[in-house]
Coordinates of C-alpha atoms and ligand atoms in Angstrom, one line a residue:
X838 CA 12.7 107.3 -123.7
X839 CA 13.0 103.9 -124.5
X840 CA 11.8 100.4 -123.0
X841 CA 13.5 97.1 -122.9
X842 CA 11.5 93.6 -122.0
X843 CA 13.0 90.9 -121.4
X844 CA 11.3 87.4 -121.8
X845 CA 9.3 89.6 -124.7
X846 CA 8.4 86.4 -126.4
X847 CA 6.7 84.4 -123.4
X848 CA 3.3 84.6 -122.5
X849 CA 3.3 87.7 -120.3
X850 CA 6.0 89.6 -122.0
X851 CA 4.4 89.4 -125.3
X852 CA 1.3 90.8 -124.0
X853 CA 3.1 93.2 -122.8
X854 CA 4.9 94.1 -125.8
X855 CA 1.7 94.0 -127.7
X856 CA -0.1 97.0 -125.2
X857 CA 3.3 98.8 -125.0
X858 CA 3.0 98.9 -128.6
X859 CA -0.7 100.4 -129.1
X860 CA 0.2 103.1 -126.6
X861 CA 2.6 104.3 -128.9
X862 CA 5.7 103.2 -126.3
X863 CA 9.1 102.4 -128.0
X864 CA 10.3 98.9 -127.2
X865 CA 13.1 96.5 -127.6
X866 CA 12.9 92.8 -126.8
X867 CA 15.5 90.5 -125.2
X868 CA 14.8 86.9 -124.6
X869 CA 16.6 83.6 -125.3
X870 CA 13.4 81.6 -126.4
X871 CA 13.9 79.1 -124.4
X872 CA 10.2 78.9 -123.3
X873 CA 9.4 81.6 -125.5
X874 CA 8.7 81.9 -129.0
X875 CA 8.9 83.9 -132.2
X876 CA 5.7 83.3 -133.0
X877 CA 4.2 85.6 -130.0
X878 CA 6.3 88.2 -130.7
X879 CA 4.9 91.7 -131.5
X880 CA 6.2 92.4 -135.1
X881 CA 6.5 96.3 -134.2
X882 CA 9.3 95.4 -131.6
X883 CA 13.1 94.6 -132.3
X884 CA 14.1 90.8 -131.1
X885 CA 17.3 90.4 -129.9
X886 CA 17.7 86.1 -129.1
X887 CA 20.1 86.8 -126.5
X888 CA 20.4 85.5 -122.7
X889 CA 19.8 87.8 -119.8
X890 CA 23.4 86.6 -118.9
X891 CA 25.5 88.0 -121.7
X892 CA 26.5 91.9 -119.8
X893 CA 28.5 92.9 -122.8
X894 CA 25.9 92.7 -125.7
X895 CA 23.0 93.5 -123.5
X896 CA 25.0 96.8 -122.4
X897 CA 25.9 97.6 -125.9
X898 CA 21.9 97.2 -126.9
X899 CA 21.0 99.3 -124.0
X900 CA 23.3 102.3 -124.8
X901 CA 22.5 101.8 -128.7
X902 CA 18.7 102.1 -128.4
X903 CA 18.9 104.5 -125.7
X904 CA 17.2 102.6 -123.1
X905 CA 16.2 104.0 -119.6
X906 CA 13.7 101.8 -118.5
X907 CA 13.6 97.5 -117.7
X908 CA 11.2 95.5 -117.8
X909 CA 12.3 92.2 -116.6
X910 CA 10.0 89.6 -117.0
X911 CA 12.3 86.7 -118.0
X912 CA 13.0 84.1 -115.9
X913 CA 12.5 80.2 -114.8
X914 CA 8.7 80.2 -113.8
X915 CA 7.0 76.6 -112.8
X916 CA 6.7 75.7 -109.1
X917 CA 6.7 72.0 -109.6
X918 CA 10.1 72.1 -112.1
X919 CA 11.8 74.4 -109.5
X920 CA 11.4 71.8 -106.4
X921 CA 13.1 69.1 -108.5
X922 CA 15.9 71.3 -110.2
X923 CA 16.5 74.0 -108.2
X924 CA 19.5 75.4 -109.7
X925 CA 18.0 76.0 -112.7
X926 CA 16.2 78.1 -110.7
X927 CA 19.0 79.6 -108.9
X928 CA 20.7 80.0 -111.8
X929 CA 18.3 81.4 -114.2
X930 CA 16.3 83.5 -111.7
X931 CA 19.3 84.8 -109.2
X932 CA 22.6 84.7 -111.0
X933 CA 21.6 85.7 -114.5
X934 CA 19.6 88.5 -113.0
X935 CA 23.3 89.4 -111.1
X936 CA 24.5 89.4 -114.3
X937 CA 21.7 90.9 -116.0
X938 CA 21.8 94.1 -113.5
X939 CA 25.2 94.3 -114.0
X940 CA 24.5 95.6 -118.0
X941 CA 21.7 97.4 -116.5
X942 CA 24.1 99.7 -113.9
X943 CA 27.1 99.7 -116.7
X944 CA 24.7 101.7 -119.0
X945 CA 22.8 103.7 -116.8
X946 CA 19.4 102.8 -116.7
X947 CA 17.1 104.8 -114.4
X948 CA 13.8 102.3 -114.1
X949 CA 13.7 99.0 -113.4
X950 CA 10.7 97.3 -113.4
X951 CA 10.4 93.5 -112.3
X952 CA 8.0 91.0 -112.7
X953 CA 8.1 89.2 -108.8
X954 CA 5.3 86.6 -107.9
X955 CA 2.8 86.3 -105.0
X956 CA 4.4 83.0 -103.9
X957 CA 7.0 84.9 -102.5
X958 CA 4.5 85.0 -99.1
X959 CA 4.3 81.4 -99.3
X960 CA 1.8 79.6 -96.6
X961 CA 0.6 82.8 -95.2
X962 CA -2.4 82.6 -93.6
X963 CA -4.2 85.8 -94.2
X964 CA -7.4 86.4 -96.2
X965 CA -5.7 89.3 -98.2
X966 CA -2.5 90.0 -98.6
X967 CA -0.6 93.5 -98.2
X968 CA 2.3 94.4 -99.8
X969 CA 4.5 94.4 -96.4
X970 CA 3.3 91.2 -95.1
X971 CA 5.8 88.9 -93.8
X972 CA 7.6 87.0 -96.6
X973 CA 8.4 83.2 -96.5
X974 CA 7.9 81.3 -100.0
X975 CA 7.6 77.7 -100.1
X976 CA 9.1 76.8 -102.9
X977 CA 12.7 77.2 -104.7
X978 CA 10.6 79.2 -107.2
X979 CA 9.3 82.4 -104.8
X980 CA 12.3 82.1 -102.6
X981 CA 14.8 83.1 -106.0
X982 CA 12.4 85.9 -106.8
X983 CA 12.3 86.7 -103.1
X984 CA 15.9 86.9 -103.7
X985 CA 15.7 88.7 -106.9
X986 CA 13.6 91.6 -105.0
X987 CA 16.7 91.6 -102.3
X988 CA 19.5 92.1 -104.8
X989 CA 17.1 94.6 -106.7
X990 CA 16.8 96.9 -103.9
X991 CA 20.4 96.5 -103.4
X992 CA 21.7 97.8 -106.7
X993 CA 18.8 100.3 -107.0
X994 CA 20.7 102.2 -103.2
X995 CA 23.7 101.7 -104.8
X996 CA 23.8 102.9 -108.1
X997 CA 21.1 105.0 -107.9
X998 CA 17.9 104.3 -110.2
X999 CA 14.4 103.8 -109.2
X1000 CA 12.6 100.3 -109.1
X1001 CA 8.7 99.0 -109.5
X1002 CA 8.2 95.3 -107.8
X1003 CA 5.3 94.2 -109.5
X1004 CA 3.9 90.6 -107.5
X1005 CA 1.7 89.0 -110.0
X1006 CA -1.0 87.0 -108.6
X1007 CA -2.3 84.2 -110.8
X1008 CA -2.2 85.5 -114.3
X1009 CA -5.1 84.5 -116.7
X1010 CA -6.4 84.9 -120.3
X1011 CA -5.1 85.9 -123.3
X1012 CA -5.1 88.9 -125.6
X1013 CA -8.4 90.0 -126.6
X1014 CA -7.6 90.6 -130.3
X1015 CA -6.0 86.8 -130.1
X1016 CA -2.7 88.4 -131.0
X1017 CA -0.8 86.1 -128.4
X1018 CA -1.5 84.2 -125.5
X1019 CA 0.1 81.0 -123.8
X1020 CA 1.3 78.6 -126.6
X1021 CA 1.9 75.4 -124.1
X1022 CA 0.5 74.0 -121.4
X1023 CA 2.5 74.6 -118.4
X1024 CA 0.3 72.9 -116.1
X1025 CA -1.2 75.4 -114.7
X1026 CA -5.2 75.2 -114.0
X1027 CA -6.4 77.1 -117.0
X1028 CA -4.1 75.7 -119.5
X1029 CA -4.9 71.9 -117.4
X1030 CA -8.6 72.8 -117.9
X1031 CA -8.2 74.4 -122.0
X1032 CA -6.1 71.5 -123.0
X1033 CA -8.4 68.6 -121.7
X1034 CA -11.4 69.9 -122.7
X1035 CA -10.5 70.9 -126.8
X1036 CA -8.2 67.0 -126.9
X1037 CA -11.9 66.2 -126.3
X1038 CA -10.5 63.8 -123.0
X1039 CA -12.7 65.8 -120.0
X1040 CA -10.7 64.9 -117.4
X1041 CA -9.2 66.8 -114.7
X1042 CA -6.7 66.3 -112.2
X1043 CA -7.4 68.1 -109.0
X1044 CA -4.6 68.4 -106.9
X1045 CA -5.5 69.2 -103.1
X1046 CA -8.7 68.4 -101.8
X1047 CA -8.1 68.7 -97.9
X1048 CA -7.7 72.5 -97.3
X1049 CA -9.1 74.5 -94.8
X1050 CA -11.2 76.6 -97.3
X1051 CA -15.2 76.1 -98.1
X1052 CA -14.8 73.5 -100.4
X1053 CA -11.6 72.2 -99.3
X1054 CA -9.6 73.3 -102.7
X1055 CA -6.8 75.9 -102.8
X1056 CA -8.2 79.5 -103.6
X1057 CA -6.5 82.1 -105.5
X1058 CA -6.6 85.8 -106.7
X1059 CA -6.8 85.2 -111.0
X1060 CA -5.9 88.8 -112.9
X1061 CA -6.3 88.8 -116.6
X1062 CA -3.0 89.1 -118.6
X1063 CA -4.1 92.5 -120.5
X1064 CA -4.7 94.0 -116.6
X1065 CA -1.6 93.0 -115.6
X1066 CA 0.2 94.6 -118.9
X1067 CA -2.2 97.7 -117.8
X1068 CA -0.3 97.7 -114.4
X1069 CA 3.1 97.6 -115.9
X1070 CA 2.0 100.6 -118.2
X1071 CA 0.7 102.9 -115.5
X1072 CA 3.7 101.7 -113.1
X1073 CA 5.9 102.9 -115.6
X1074 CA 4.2 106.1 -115.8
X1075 CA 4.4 106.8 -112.0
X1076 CA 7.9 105.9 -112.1
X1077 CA 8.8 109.0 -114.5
X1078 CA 6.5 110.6 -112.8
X1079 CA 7.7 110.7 -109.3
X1080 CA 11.0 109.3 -109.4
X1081 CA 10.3 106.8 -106.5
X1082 CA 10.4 103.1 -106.3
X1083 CA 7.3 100.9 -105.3
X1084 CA 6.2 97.6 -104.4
X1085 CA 2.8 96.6 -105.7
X1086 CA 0.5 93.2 -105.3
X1087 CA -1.5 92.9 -108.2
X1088 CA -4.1 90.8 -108.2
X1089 CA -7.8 91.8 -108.3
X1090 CA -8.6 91.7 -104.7
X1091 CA -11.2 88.5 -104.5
X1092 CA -9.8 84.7 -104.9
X1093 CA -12.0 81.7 -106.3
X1094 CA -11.4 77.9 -105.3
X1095 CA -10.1 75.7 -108.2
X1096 CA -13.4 74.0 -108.2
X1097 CA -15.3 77.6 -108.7
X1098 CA -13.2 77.6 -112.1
X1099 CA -14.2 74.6 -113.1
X1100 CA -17.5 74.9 -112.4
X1101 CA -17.2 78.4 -114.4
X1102 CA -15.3 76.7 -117.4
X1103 CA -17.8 74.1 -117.4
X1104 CA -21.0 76.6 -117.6
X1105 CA -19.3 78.5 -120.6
X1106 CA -18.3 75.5 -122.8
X1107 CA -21.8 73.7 -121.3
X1108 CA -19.6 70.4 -120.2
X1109 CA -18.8 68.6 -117.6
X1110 CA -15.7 67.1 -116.5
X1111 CA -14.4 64.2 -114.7
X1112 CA -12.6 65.0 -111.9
X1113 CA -9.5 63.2 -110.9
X1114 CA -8.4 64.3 -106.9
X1115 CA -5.0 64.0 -106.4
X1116 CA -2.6 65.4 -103.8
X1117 CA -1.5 68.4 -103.6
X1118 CA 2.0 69.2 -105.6
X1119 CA 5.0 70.4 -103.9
X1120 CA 5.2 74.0 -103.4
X1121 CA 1.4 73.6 -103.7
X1122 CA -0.3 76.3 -101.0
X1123 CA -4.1 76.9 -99.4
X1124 CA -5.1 80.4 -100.2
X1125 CA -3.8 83.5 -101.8
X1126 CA -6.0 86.6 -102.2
X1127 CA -4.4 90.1 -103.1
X1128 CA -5.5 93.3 -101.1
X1129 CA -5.0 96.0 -104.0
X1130 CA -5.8 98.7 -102.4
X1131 CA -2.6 100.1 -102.3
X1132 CA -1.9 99.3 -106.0
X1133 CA -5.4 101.1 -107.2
X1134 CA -4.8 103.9 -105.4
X1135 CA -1.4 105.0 -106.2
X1136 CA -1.8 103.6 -109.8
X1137 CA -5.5 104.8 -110.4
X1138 CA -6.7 101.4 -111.4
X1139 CA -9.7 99.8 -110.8
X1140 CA -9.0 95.9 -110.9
X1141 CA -11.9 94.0 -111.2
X1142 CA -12.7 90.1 -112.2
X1143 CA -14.0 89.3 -115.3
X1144 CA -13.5 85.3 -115.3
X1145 CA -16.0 85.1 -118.6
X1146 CA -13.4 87.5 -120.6
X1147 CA -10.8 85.6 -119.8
X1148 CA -12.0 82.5 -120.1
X1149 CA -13.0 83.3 -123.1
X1150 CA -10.3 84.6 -124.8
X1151 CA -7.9 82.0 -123.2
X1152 CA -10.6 79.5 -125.1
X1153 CA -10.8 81.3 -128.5
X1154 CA -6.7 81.6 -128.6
X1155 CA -5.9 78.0 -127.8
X1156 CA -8.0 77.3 -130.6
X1157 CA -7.0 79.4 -133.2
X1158 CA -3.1 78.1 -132.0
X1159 CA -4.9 74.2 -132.6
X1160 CA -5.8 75.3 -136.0
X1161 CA -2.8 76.2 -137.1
Ligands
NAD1970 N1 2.4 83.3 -115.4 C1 2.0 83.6 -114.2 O1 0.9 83.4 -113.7 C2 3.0 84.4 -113.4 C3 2.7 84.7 -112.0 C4 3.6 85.5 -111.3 C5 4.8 85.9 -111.8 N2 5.1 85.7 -113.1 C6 6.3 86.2 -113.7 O2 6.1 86.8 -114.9 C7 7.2 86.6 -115.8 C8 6.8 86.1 -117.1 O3 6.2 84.8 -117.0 P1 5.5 84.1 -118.2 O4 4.3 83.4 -117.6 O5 5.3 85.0 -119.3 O6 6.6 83.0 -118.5 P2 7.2 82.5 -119.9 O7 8.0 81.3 -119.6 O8 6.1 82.4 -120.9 O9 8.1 83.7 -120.3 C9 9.4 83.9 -119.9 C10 10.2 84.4 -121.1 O10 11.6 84.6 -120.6 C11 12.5 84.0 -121.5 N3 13.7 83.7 -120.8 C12 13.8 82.9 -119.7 N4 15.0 82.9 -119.2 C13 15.7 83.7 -120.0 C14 17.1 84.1 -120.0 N5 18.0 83.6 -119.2 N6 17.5 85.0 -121.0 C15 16.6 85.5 -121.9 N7 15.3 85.1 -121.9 C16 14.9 84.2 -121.0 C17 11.7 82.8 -122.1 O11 12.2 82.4 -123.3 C18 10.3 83.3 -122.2 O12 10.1 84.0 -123.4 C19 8.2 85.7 -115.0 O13 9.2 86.5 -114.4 C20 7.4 85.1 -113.9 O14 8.1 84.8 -112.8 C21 4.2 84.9 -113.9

């Protein structure tokens, strides 16, 4: 059987391409590069530069390579961008995936696996969170792959095929081997922290510095990008499996303030940085901690933290990319 990823050259996707690949799984990529890139792409894996949008080609690829399994990881992704153009958002992350599971349906796919986020609980004020926990995103961003998860479930009843929602929790790192990893900074805190500290500038803008947590900045659940490829793997294997569809958090069950990681970056590269408070950004939320319970059980996984890998390797592949 045969895999298809879409968004295959972005930061997750490629990782995900690149551990598909040494478990001897047969891929095919899909993704416009339009925050992607060639340069991440696994060179074991076919490229098609196509958008999630076009049903005819995509069906033609999907029939051609005899594909019965999606992984759908492209999509719009920044919080901030979202609250300022939200149909982009809308666009990108609801109607091309219409149009996307259209192809999918048309040629008779039995798996779909998709790559949903943890903001789609929003503000919830919970110290971890279940998988069945009331759902209320804050920004355009979780509420289109709130929506995404809606129209998923609708086309999985009616045309019968099995789906995995996967709810990434802050995703970390980069590969060990330094094969890929993220190749801009998209603002989020480790690529914030990475960037400052190799442009030699050691500053850092910390946004939100009033919460209700120990330290008063927002705490989250980080999992390592090679563990979350890990979970796409053995999701895909309990989908053949059992022939059942499944909703999983995936995070690794503890969360850490922004100023823990800081303080953690700063012991490793033995610096320290200015910090800059600032408010919080739009979208922005307090605390969100995974309860993986349910995900390491029925997937046999063991998530655990390792914030020195992963800051490590994220350090080690932002500079070889700097070198270049
Ligand atoms: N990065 C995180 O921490 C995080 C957290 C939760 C969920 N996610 C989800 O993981 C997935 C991957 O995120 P990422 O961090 O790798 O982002 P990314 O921007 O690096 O990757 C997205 C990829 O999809 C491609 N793409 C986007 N729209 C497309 C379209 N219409 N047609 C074809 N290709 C298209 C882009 O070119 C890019 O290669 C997304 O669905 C995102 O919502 C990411």
């Amino acid at each position: 059987m045969s895999v298809l990823i879409t968004g295959g050259c972005g930061y997750i996707g490629s990782q995900l391409s690149y551990i598909l690949s040494d478990n001897n799984i047969n891929h095919t990529i899909i993704d416009n590069l339009s925050t992607g890139s060639k340069k991440l792409k696994n060179p074991k894996a076919k490229l098609y530069k196509i958008d999630i949008s076009k049903k005819k080609k995509i069906s033609k690829i999907i029939k051609e390579k005899n594909i019965k399994c999606v992984m759908h990881l492209a999509a719009s992704i920044l919080v901030p961008e979202s609250m300022s153009y939200p149909e982009k958002y809308y666009k990108n992350n609801v109607i091309n995936l219409i149009k996307f599971l259209d192809a999918c349906v048309d040629s008779k796919i039995k798996y779909f696996i998709f790559s949903s986020t943890c903001a789609v609980y929003g503000d919830i004020k919970k110290n971890k969170i279940k998988e069945n926990d009331i759902k209320s995103p804050t920004s355009i961003y979780g509420k289109t792959k709130l929506i995404g998860e809606e129209i998923i479930k609708y086309y999985a009843k009616k045309y019968n095929f099995k789906f995995v929602v996967l709810r990434y929790f802050n995703v970390i790192g980069s590969d060990s081997k330094l094969r890929t990893g993220p190749l801009k900074n998209t603002g989020h805190l480790f690529g914030n922290i990475i960037d400052s500290f190799l442009k030699k500038k050691m500053t850092f803008n910390l946004y939100g510095t009033n919460y209700k947590t120990p330290d008063k900045t927002a705490i989250r659940d980080y999992i390592d990008v090679e563990d979350i490829s890990k979970i796409h793997l053995e999701a895909y294997n309990k989908i053949k499996q059992t022939n059942k569809s499944y909703e999983f958090n995936c995070g690794v069950g503890n969360g850490y303030s922004v100023l823990e990681i800081l303080k953690t970056f700063e012991k490793i590269i033995n610096k320290k940085f200015n910090i800059i408070k600032s408010k919080p950004r739009p979208g922005d939320t307090e605390k969100l901690v995974c309860d993986n319970q349910y995900t390491n059980s029925v997937l046999n996984l063991k998530l655990k933290n390792n914030l020195f890998k992963s800051i490590s390797n994220a350090i080690n592949w932002k500079k070889k990319v700097d070198e270049k």
